[in-house]
Each structure stands twice: as C-alpha cells, then as structure tokens.
Coordinates of C-alpha atoms in Angstrom, one line a residue:
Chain A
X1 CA 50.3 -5.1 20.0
X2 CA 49.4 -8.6 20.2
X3 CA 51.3 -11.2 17.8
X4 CA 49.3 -13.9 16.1
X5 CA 51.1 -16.5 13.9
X6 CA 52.0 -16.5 9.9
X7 CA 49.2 -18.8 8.3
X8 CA 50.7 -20.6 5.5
X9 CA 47.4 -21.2 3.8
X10 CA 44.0 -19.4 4.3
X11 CA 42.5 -16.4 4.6
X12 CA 43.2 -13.1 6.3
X13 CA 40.1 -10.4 6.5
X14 CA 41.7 -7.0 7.4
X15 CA 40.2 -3.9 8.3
X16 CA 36.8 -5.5 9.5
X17 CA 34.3 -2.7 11.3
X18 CA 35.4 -3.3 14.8
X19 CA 32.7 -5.4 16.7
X20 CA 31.9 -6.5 13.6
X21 CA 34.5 -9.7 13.4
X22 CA 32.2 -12.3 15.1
X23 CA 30.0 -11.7 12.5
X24 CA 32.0 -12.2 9.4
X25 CA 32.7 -15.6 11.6
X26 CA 29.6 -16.3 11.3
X27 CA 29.2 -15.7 7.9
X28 CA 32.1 -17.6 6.3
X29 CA 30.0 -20.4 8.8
X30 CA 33.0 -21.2 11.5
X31 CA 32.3 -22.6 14.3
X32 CA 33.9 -24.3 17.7
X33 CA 32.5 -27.5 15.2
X34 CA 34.8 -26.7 12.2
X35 CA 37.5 -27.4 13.2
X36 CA 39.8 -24.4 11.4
X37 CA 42.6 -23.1 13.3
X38 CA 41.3 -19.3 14.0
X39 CA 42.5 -16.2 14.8
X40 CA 40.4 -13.2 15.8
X41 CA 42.0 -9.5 16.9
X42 CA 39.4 -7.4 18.3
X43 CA 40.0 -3.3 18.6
X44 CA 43.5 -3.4 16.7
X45 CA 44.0 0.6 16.6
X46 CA 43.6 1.9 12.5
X47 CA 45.2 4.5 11.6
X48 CA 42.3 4.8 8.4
X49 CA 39.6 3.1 10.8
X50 CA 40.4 4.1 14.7
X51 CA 39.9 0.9 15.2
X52 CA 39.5 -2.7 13.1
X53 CA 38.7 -6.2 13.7
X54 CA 41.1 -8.5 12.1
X55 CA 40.5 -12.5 11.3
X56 CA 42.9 -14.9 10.5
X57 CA 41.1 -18.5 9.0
X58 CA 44.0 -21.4 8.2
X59 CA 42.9 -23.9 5.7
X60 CA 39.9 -21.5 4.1
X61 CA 40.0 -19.7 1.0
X62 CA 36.8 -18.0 0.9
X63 CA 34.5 -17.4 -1.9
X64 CA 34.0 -13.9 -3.9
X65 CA 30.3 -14.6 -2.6
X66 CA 31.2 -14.5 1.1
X67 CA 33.7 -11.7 0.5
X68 CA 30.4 -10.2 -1.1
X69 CA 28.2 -11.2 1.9
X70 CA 31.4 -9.4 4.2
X71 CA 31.0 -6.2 2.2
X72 CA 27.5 -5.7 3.6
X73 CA 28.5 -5.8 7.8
X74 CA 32.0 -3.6 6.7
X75 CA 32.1 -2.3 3.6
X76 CA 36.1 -1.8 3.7
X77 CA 37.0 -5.3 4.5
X78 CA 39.6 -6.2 2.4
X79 CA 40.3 -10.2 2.1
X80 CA 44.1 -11.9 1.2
X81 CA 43.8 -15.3 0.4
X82 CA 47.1 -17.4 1.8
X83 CA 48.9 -19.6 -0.2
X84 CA 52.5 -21.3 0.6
X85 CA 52.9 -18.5 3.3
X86 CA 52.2 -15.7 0.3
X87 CA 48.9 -13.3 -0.2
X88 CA 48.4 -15.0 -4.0
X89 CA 44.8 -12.6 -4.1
X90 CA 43.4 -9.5 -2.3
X91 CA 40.5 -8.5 -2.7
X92 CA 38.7 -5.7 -1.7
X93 CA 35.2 -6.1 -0.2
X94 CA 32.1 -3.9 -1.9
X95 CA 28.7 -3.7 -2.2
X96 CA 28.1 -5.8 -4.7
X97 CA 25.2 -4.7 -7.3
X98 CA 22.9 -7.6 -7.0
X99 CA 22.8 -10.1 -4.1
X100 CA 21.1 -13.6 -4.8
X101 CA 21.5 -16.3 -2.3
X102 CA 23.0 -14.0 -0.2
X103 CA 21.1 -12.3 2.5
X104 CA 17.7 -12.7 3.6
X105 CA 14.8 -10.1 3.6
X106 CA 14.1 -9.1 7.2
X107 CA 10.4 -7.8 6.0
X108 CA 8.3 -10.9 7.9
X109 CA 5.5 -10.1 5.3
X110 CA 8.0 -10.5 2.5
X111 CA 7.0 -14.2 -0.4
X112 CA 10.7 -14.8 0.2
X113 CA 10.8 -15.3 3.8
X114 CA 7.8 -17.3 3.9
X115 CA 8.7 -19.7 1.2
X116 CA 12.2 -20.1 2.0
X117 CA 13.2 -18.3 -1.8
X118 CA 16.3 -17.2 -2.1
X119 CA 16.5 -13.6 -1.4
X120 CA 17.3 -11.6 -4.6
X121 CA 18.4 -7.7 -4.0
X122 CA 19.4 -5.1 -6.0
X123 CA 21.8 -2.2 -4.7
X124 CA 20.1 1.5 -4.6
X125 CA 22.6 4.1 -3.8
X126 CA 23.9 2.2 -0.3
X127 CA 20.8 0.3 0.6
X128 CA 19.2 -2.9 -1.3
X129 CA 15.7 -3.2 -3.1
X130 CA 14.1 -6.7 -2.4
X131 CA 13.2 -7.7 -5.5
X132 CA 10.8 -9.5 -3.9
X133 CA 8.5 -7.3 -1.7
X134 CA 10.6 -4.3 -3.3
X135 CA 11.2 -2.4 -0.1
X136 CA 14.9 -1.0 1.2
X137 CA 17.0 -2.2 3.6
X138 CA 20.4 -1.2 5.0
X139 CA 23.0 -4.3 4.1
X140 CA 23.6 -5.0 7.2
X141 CA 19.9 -5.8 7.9
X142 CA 20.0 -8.9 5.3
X143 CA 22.4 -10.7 7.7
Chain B
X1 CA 5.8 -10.5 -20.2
X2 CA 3.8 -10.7 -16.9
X3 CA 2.4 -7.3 -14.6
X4 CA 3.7 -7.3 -11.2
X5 CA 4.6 -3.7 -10.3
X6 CA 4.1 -0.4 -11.9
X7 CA 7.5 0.3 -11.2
X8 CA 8.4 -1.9 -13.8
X9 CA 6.6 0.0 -16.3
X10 CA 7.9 3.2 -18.5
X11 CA 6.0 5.6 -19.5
X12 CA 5.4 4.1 -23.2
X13 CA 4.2 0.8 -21.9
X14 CA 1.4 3.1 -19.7
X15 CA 0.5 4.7 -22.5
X16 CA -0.1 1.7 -25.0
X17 CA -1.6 0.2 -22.5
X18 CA -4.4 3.5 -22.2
X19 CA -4.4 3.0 -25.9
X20 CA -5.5 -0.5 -25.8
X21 CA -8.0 0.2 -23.0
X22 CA -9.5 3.3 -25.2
X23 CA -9.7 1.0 -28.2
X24 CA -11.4 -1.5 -25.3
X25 CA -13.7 1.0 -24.7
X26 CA -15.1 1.6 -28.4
X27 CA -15.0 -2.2 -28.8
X28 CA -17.4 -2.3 -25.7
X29 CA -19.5 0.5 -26.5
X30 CA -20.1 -0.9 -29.7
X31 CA -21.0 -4.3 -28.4
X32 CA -18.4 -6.1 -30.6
X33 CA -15.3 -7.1 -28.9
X34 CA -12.8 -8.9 -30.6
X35 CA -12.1 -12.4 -29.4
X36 CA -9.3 -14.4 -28.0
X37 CA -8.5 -17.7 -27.3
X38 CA -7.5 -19.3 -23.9
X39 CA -7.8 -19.9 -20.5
X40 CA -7.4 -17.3 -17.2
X41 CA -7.0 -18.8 -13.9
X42 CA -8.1 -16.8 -10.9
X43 CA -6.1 -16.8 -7.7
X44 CA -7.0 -15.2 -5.0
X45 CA -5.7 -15.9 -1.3
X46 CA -7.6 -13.1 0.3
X47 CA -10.7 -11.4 -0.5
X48 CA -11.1 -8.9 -3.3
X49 CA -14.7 -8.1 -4.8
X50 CA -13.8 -5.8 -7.8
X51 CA -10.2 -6.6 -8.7
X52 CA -11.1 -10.2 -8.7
X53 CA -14.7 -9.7 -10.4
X54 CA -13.3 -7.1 -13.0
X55 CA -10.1 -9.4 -14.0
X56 CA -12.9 -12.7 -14.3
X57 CA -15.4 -9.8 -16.4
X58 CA -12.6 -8.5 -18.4
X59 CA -11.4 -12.1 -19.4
X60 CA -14.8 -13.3 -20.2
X61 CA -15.8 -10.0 -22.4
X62 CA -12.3 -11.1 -24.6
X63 CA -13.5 -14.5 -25.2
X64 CA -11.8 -16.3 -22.5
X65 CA -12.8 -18.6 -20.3
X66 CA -12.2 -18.3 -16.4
X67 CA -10.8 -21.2 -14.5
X68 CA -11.4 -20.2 -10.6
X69 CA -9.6 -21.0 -7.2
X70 CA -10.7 -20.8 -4.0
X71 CA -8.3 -20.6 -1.3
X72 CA -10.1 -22.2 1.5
X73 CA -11.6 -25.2 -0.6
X74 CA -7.9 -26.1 -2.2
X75 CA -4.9 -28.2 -1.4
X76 CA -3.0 -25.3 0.7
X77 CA -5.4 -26.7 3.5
X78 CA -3.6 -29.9 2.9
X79 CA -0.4 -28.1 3.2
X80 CA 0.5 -27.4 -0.3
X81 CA 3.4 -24.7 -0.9
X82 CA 2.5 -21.5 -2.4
X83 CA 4.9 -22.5 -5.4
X84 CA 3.6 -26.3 -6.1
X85 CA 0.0 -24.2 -6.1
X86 CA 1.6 -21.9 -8.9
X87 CA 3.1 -24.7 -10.7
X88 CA 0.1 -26.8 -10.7
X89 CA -2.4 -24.2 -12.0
X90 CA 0.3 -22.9 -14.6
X91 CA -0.3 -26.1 -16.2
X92 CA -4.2 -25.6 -16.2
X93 CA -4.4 -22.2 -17.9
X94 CA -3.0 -19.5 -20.5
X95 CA -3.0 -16.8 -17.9
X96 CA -3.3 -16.0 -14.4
X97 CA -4.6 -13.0 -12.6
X98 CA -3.8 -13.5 -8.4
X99 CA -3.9 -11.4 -5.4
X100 CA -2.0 -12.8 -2.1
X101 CA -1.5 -11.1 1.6
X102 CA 2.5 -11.8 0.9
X103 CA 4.4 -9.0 -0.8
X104 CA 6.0 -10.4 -3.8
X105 CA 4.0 -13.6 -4.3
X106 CA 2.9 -12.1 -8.1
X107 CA 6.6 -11.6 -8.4
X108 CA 7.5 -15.0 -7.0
X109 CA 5.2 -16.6 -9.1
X110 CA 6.0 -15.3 -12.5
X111 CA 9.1 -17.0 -11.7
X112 CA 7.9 -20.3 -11.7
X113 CA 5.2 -19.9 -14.1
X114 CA 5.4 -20.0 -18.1
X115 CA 2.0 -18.4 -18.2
X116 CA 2.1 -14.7 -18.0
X117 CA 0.9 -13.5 -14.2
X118 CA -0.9 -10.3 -13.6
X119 CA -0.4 -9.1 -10.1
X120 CA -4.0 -8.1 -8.6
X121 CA -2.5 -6.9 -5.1
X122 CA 0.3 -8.0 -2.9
X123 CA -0.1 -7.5 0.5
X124 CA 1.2 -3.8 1.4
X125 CA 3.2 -3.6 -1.9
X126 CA 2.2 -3.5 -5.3
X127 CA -1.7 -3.1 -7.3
X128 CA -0.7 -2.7 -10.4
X129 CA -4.0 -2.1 -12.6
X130 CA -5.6 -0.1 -10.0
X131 CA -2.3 2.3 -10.6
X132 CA -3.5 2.0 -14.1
X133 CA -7.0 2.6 -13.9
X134 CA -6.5 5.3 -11.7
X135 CA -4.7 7.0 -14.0
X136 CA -6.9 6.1 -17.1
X137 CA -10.0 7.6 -14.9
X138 CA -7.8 10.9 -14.5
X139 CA -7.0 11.1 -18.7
X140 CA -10.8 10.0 -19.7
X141 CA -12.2 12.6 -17.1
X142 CA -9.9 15.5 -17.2
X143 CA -8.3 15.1 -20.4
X144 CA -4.6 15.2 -19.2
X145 CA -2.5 14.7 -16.5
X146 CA 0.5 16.7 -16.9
X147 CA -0.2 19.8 -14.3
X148 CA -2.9 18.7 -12.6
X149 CA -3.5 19.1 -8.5
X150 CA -3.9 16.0 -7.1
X151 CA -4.8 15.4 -3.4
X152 CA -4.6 12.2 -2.1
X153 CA -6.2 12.1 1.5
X154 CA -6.3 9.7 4.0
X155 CA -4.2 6.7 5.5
X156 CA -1.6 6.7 2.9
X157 CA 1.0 4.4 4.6
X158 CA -1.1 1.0 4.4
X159 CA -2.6 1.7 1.4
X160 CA -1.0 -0.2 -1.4
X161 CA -2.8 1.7 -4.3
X162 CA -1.4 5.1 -2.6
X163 CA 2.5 3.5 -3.3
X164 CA 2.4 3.0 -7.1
X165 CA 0.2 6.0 -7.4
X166 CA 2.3 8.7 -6.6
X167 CA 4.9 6.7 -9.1
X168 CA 2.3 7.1 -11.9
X169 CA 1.4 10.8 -11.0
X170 CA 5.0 11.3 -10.8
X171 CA 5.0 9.8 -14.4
X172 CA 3.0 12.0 -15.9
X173 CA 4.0 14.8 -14.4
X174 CA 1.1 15.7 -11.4
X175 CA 1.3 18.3 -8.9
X176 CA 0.8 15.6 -6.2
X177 CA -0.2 17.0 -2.2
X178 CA -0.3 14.2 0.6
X179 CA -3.0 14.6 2.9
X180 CA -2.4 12.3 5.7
X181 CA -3.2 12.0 10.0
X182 CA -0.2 12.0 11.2
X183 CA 1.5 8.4 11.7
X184 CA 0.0 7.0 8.4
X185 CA 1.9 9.3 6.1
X186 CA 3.4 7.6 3.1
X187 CA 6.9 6.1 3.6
X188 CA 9.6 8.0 3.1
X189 CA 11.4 5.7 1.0
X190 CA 8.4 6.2 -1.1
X191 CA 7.9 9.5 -1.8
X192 CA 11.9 9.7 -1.9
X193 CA 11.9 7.3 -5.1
X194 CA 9.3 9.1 -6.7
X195 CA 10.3 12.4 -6.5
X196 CA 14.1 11.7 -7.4
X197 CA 12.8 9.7 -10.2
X198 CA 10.4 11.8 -11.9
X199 CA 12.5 15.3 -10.8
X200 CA 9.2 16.7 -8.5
X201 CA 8.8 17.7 -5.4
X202 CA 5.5 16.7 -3.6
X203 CA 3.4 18.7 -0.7
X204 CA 2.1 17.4 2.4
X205 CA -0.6 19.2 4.4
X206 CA -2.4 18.1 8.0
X207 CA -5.5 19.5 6.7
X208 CA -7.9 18.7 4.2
X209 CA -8.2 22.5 1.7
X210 CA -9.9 21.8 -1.7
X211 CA -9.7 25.1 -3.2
X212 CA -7.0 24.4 -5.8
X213 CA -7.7 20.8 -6.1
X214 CA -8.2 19.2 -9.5
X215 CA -8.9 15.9 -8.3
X216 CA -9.0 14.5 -4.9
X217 CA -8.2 10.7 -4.1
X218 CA -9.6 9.1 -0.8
X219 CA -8.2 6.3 0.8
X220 CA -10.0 4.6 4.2
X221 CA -8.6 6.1 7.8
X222 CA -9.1 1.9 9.4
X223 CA -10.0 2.2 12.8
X224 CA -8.0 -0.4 13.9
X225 CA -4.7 1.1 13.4
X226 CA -5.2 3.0 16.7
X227 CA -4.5 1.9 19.9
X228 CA -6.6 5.1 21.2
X229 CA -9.3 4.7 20.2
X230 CA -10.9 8.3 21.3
X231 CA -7.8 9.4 18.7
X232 CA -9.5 7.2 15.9
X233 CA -12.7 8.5 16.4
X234 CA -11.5 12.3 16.0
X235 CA -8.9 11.3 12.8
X236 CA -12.2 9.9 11.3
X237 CA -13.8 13.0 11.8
X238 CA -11.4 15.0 10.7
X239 CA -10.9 13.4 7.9
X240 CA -14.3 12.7 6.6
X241 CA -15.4 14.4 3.3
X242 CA -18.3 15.8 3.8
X243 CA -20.4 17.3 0.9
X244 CA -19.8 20.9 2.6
X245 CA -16.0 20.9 1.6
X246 CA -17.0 19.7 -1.6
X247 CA -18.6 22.7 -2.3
X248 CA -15.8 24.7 -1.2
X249 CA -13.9 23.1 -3.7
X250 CA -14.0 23.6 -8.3
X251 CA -17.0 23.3 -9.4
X252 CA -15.0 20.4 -11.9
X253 CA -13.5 18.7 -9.2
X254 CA -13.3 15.0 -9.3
X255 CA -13.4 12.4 -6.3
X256 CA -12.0 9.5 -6.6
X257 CA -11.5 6.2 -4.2
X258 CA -10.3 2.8 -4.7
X259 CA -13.3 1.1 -2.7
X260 CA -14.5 -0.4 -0.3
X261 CA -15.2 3.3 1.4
X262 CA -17.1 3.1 4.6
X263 CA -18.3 6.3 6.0
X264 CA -15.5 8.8 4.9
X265 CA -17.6 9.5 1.8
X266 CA -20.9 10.5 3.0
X267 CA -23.9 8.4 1.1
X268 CA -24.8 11.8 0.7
X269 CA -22.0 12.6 -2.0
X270 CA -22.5 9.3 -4.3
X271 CA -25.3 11.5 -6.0
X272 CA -22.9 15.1 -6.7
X273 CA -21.7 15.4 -9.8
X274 CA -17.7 15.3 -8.5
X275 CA -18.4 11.8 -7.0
X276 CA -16.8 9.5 -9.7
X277 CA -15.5 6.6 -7.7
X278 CA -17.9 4.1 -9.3
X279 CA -17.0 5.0 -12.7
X280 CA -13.6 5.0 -11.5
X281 CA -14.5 1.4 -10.7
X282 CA -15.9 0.1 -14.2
X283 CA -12.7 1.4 -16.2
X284 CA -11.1 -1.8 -14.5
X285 CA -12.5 -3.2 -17.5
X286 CA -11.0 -1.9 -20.2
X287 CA -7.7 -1.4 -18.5
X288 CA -7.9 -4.7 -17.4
X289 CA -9.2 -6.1 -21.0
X290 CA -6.3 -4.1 -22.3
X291 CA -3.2 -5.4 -20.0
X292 CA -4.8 -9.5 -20.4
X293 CA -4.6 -8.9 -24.3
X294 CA -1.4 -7.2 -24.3
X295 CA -0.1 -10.0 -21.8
X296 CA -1.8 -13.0 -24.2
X297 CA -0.3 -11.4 -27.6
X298 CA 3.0 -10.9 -25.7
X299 CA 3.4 -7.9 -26.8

C-alpha cells in the first residue's frame, strides 16, 4: 500500500471510479500551473469498488458545485474537506437534480454550444435533459 | 408565457388552445374577427414558406401588424450574436414568432426576451404549432382522438414534427404505429418518453399496411441521407404512397403531411377524397390565431 502524507488543510476525494481521478483534476481546474501540493492514488484496491482512485488537494476546499460536477464522472465520490488536520465536512457526491453552469451540451447543433450559454440540465432517471436542445445525455458526457 | 416545446404543454393547455382555435374558426368564417392591439416580429434564420406565412397571416387576421426580419439582409452578417439580435428586436415588438437551424434558440431566446416567443421550428427538436395543428386537423376531421390508428410513415428520425407528435398522440390517447426504412426510425429516447409518459405502447412495422388505419401521416424519405444511393432510390419506392394502397385502405381514411412533399404523395392523390394535407395546412391559422392571442392576453 502506498503511504501519502496527512494534509492539514484541503480536500480529500475518496472512492473516485478508478481511471477516473485525472479527470476530477481536471475539474476542480489543477494544474502543473497551480501550484497546490497534490496527491493522486491510482488503482487503490476497494473492497465496495474493486478498485478506486483517490485525490488528495492541500490548500483547496472545494465547492458543493464541483463536488456536483464530481458526481457526474463517479457517482460515489465522497469529498472530506481538511481543516487543522481534521475532516470538518464530508460530503457525499450525487447527481444533483439540475446542473446550471456545470457541464456543457455535447449536441454540436445544440443554441447553447453555439452561443457559449450556460448549459442548463435537468436529471431524468440517471441521464440529463438539456433544457436547451432537450435531448439526453449520460453525465459523464457533459464533461 | 411564451411556446417553445409541446412538451411543456398539459393536456388542458392543448385543449384551450383547440378551443380558442374553434372559436378562431367561427370568428373567420363569419368574417369578423375580434381585434388586438400590437406588434409581431418575424424571425426566421432559415426558410419556412407556411409556418412563417401562416404565423405573419394569423397575426394580421387579429389586428396586428407584422414587423419582418430577414436573415441575410440583417446585422448577423456584420457579426451580430444571436442574443443582441433577440434583444434588439424584443424592444421593436409585442411578440415574436422565430424559426432557427439551432435546437433551443426559441428557448434561448425567451430567456432574454420580455416579449412572449413562439417557437416556429428548432433545428431537429421542437415545432410546436405544427404538433398542434396536427392534432386540431385529427379532432375537426375525425371527431376524436382517443382510439384512433395512426400511422406515421416515412423518415421519422429527422423529422422534427414526428418528435412532438407522438407526445401529442400519446396525449390523447392514439394507437400510434411507426412506419419507418430502417436507420431513420424515431429515437429511442423518444418513443421511450412518450410511452412511459402517457402509459402506451407504440408499434413499429417495415412495411406500409393501411387496412386498419384511421389516419396516415407522411413525412419525406430525403435522398440525401444515403450514402448508397441505389438504396435511396428503392426506400423511395418503397415507401411512396401510391393511390393503389390508398384504396386498400377505409374508405374514411385521412392523409396527412406536414409539407413540402415531393414525390412520395403522387399528384395523383391531391384530388381523392382522403388527401387532406392542404386543409391540414390552413388550420395553421386558427391554431396559430389562437396560441398569438392566448400568448398576447397572457393567459
């Protein structure tokens, strides 16, 4: 098992898909420019999963909107923000009913692409309804 | 209010809206229509020859006056955004009627407008008063809907007026059969929202059989959506309705087509009694008389 430090003050996204951890990266918007100290596990054996991605950000508490925006690459992401060396919140990531600002529609033909709109979805069983161009996508595909 | 998608709609708001359009009609045939104040503005960013004439016709009938705009002799060949264009006219007018090639722009632009927005066609996705009309033509003709066989024939994926039409048939409670070559089949998502919604279950055939049909709905096989085109040629064929299976079919049966239609209705069949597409056609009016007044009075 590998050991990664104790943050004292941050973030900690457990039980990410596995593969899936670059993404949520990419969603919370860290980069080699950022600057955050960062922790990535890849392939971490889950006894609930098989196997999990797990992400450790110092210095980042992240929004319910990017825990939101996690729920749609791994729905059972959960998300402990870091305070003093203590988990002060955990949240657990789900789908959340209506998306706006988060997520684009992937339909090329779709008024929102093409004028740069926010993207507003609404949640249909486990896919979301563009509101825009009204057709279904899996969450994933909004990323 | 504004009309952007018959999925928005419940089956009350349908039916007032028939109501109004019935009372339209008696206003019309009587040659005394009540008047309304205001403006409509005219949008269309792609060609339309009834939706566009009907929506200026229906405006003018009610008193209003049209304001028009054409696409190619506007600012958007300046560069103008789709939303500034919205914005601008918003300010110009009382109500707007617009068709663009982007799905969602009716949606997009009753966002930014205070006037209400009627949604003559975007792109693949929504037409709205053609839903409407098509439904009104079954009522007016066949008295009900409820129970009716309904065959809709032809490219059904692209479209648009095939996607809110088996929402309304599912409304009111159709027995609703997809005819369809195969590949341009109705989405699956489609049919899949309509039948959990409305609690029915519709048919798909890969042949065209009249015999039980109540009403048959043609849409245009388009050539171009073939890359063989020896395999375009024989769909056309094959789906072609010739006045032959027309006579196969109840003596009562009614054709129906959301036009243009090129040569998979015959000129042949324009004169037979079933043929109604053109009167189909001309109850844009008072369906589209109806939803500008009920849009104006906010109602």
């Amino acid at each position: 098992m590998l050991k990664v430090d104790i943050i004292e003050h941050g973030t900690v996204v457990d039980h990410i898909q596995a593969g899936m951890g670059k993404k949520v990266l990419d969603i919370l918007g860290i980069d080699e420019k950022s600057g955050n100290r960062v922790a990535l596990v890849m392939n971490v054996p889950s006894q609930k999963m098989g196997k999990k991605d797990i992400l450790k950000v110092e210095g980042v508490l992240i929004s319910a909107e990017k825990t939101d925006a996690i729920a749609l690459i791994s729905p059972r992401a959960s998300v402990n923000l870091i305070k003093d060396g203590k988990v002060v919140e955990k949240k657990q990531a789900e789908l959340p009913e209506s998306l706006h600002g988060v997520g684009k529609c992937p339909n090329p033909n779709c008024i929102s692409m093409q004028e740069k709109a926010a993207g507003k979805f609404h949640l249909e069983g486990q896919k979301y309804r563009c509101e825009y161009c009204e057709r279904v996508f899996k969450p994933a595909e909004l990323l | 209010m504004d009309l952007i998608s018959f999925r928005d709609l419940d089956k009350g708001t349908v039916e007032k809206i028939f109501g109004i359009a019935e009372d339209m009609d008696h206003q019309l045939e009587r040659k005394k229509v009540e008047k309304l104040d205001g403006i409509m503005a005219t949008l269309f960013f792609e060609p339309s020859t009834r939706t566009k004439l009907s929506f200026q016709s229906s405006a003018e009938r009610l008193g209003l006056q049209v304001v028009d705009f054409l696409a190619d002799r506007s600012s958007l060949k300046k560069g103008e955004s789709f939303t500034d264009t919205i914005r601008t006219v918003d300010g110009y007018c009382d109500v707007i009627a617009m068709r663009h090639p982007a799905e969602g722009a009716a949606r997009l632009a009753a966002e930014v407008a205070d006037a209400p927005v009627l949604n003559g066609g975007d792109g693949a996705n929504q037409h709205p008063t053609q839903t409407l009309l098509d439904l009104y033509t079954i009522r007016k003709l066949k008295g009900k809907i409820a129970g009716l066989n309904i065959h809709l024939v032809g490219d059904l994926k692209h479209a648009r007026t095939m996607h809110s039409l088996v929402y309304g048939l599912g409304m009111f409670g159709a027995k609703v059969t997809m005819v369809a070559p195969k590949g341009l089949e109705l989405e699956e998502h489609i049919v899949h929202e309509a039948e959990k919604k409305f609690n029915f279950k519709m048919e798909s055939r890969d042949s065209i059989d009249l015999k039980d049909a109540d009403v048959l709905y043609v849409c245009r096989v388009q050539e171009e959506r073939f890359a063989d085109k020896y395999e375009a040629a024989k769909v056309k064929k094959e789906f072609t309705i010739s006045a032959d299976y027309i006579r196969k079919g109840k003596k009562d049966l009614v054709i129906m087509h959301p036009l243009p239609k090129l040569d998979e209705i015959p000129a042949e069949v324009d004169a037979m009694p079933q043929a109604k597409y053109f009167e189909q056609a001309r109850n844009g009016i008072p369906i589209r008389m109806a939803c500008i007044k009920m849009l104006l009075e906010g109602a």
